[in-house]
Amino acid sequence: MRSKSTWLLILAFGLLTAPAVLIADDDDDSLPAGPIKDRHWLMESMGDEAEDIKEAFNLDQEGFDTAVIQRSADIIAQNAHRMPALFPKGSTDPKSRALPAIWENWDKFVQGAKDLETSAQSLSMAAASEDDENLKEKSQKVFANCKSCHDQFRKPDKP
C-alpha cells in the first residue's frame, strides 16, 4: 500500500510540474527564427561551456581537467568569432535581451567579441600545454570579457 501511495505522489508531482517545464521551454521557442534565435542558442552554448570550465577547476586534489578546459575554450572562441554576424542591424525583438547599444556602439561590440575570442584561444592553448600556473588567470580573463559584454549590451535577467 505504501509503494502505491508513493507512486501516486510522484505521478501527481509530475503532472503538476509538467506545465511549468513546458512553459519555460516555450520561452526559447517564442523567439523569431533567424539571427535572434540563432544568437540565443549560441549564447546558451557559450554559457554551458563556461560552466564546464568552472567545473573543470573543481576537481579538488585531482587537479584540473585540462581536456575539458581546452575543448570548452575552443568552442567559446569559435562562437565569439561568429557573434557579430548574428547581430545584423534591425534584428531586435521584445523577447530578445540584446540592447540597442550593440548597434549604437558597433565597433566596441565587435571588439568585445574579438577580445573574447582571443582570450578563449589563449586559455585553450594554455590548457593544451597543461600550463596549470596560468589557467585560472586566463579563464578569469574569458569570464571578464563575457561579463563586460553582458554589462554593456544585454538586458538583465528577469527578476
Coordinates of C-alpha atoms in Angstrom, one line a residue:
M1 CA 0.0 0.0 0.0
R2 CA 2.8 2.4 0.9
S3 CA 4.5 1.9 -2.5
K4 CA 1.2 2.7 -4.3
S5 CA 0.8 5.9 -2.4
T6 CA 4.5 6.9 -3.2
W7 CA 3.9 6.2 -6.8
L8 CA 0.7 8.3 -6.8
L9 CA 2.6 11.1 -5.1
I10 CA 5.3 11.0 -7.8
L11 CA 2.7 11.0 -10.6
A12 CA 0.8 13.9 -9.1
F13 CA 4.0 15.9 -8.7
G14 CA 4.9 15.2 -12.3
L15 CA 1.5 16.3 -13.5
L16 CA 1.7 19.5 -11.5
T17 CA 5.2 20.4 -12.6
A18 CA 4.9 19.4 -16.3
P19 CA 3.1 22.7 -17.4
A20 CA 5.9 24.8 -15.7
V21 CA 8.6 22.9 -17.6
L22 CA 6.7 23.3 -20.9
I23 CA 6.1 27.0 -20.4
A24 CA 9.8 27.5 -19.5
D25 CA 10.9 25.6 -22.6
D26 CA 8.4 27.6 -24.7
D27 CA 10.1 30.9 -23.9
D28 CA 13.0 29.8 -26.2
D29 CA 10.6 28.7 -28.9
S30 CA 8.9 32.1 -28.9
L31 CA 11.9 33.9 -30.3
P32 CA 11.7 34.5 -34.0
A33 CA 13.6 32.2 -36.4
G34 CA 16.8 33.6 -37.8
P35 CA 19.6 35.6 -36.2
I36 CA 17.7 36.3 -33.0
K37 CA 17.1 32.7 -32.2
D38 CA 20.5 31.6 -33.6
R39 CA 22.3 34.0 -31.3
H40 CA 20.2 33.0 -28.3
W41 CA 21.3 29.4 -28.8
L42 CA 24.9 30.4 -29.5
M43 CA 25.0 32.4 -26.2
E44 CA 23.4 29.5 -24.3
S45 CA 26.1 27.2 -25.7
M46 CA 28.8 29.6 -24.6
G47 CA 27.2 29.7 -21.1
D48 CA 27.3 25.9 -20.9
E49 CA 30.9 25.8 -22.0
A50 CA 31.8 28.5 -19.3
E51 CA 30.1 26.3 -16.7
D52 CA 32.1 23.3 -17.9
I53 CA 35.3 25.3 -17.5
K54 CA 34.3 26.3 -14.0
E55 CA 33.5 22.7 -13.1
A56 CA 36.8 21.5 -14.6
F57 CA 38.6 23.6 -11.9
N58 CA 36.6 21.9 -9.1
L59 CA 38.3 18.6 -9.0
D60 CA 39.9 19.2 -5.6
Q61 CA 43.1 17.2 -5.1
E62 CA 42.9 15.7 -8.5
G63 CA 43.9 19.0 -10.2
F64 CA 42.2 20.5 -13.3
D65 CA 40.7 18.7 -16.2
T66 CA 42.7 20.4 -18.9
A67 CA 41.0 18.5 -21.7
V68 CA 37.6 19.9 -20.8
I69 CA 39.1 23.4 -20.4
Q70 CA 40.7 23.2 -23.8
R71 CA 37.6 21.9 -25.6
S72 CA 35.3 24.4 -24.0
A73 CA 37.6 27.3 -24.6
D74 CA 37.9 26.3 -28.3
I75 CA 34.1 26.3 -28.6
I76 CA 33.8 29.7 -26.9
A77 CA 36.5 31.1 -29.3
Q78 CA 34.6 29.7 -32.3
N79 CA 31.3 31.1 -31.1
A80 CA 32.8 34.5 -30.3
H81 CA 34.1 34.7 -33.8
R82 CA 30.5 34.0 -35.1
M83 CA 28.8 36.6 -32.8
P84 CA 28.9 39.8 -34.8
A85 CA 27.3 38.1 -37.9
L86 CA 24.3 37.1 -35.7
F87 CA 23.6 40.8 -34.8
P88 CA 22.6 42.3 -38.2
K89 CA 21.0 45.8 -37.9
G90 CA 17.4 45.7 -37.1
S91 CA 17.5 42.2 -35.6
T92 CA 15.5 43.2 -32.5
D93 CA 12.6 41.6 -30.7
P94 CA 10.9 42.4 -27.4
K95 CA 11.8 39.0 -26.2
S96 CA 15.5 39.4 -27.1
R97 CA 17.9 40.6 -24.4
A98 CA 20.0 42.5 -26.9
L99 CA 20.2 46.2 -26.1
P100 CA 20.2 48.9 -28.8
A101 CA 23.7 49.8 -27.5
I102 CA 25.0 46.9 -29.7
W103 CA 24.2 48.8 -32.9
E104 CA 24.9 52.2 -31.4
N105 CA 28.4 51.1 -30.4
W106 CA 29.0 48.5 -33.1
D107 CA 32.8 48.9 -33.2
K108 CA 33.0 48.4 -29.4
F109 CA 30.7 45.3 -29.6
V110 CA 32.8 43.8 -32.4
Q111 CA 36.0 44.5 -30.4
G112 CA 34.4 42.8 -27.4
A113 CA 33.7 39.7 -29.4
K114 CA 37.3 39.7 -30.7
D115 CA 38.6 40.1 -27.2
L116 CA 36.6 37.1 -26.1
E117 CA 37.8 35.1 -29.0
T118 CA 41.4 36.0 -28.2
S119 CA 41.2 35.3 -24.5
A120 CA 39.4 31.9 -25.2
Q121 CA 42.1 30.9 -27.7
S122 CA 44.8 31.8 -25.1
L123 CA 43.0 29.7 -22.5
S124 CA 42.8 26.8 -24.9
M125 CA 46.5 27.0 -25.7
A126 CA 47.4 27.1 -22.0
A127 CA 45.2 24.1 -21.3
A128 CA 46.7 22.2 -24.3
S129 CA 50.2 22.8 -22.9
E130 CA 49.0 22.0 -19.4
D131 CA 50.2 25.4 -18.2
D132 CA 48.5 25.0 -14.8
E133 CA 50.0 28.2 -13.4
N134 CA 48.2 30.4 -15.9
L135 CA 44.9 28.5 -16.4
K136 CA 42.9 30.2 -13.7
E137 CA 44.1 33.7 -14.7
K138 CA 43.3 33.0 -18.3
S139 CA 39.9 31.6 -17.5
Q140 CA 39.1 34.7 -15.4
K141 CA 40.0 36.9 -18.4
V142 CA 37.5 34.9 -20.5
F143 CA 34.8 35.3 -17.9
A144 CA 35.6 39.1 -17.5
N145 CA 35.2 39.5 -21.3
C146 CA 31.8 37.8 -21.1
K147 CA 30.7 40.0 -18.2
S148 CA 31.9 43.2 -19.9
C149 CA 29.8 42.5 -22.9
H150 CA 26.8 41.5 -20.9
D151 CA 27.0 44.6 -18.8
Q152 CA 27.1 46.9 -21.8
F153 CA 25.0 45.1 -24.4
R154 CA 22.5 42.7 -22.7
K155 CA 19.3 43.4 -20.7
P156 CA 19.5 42.0 -17.2
D157 CA 17.7 38.7 -16.3
K158 CA 14.1 39.0 -15.4
P159 CA 13.6 39.1 -11.6

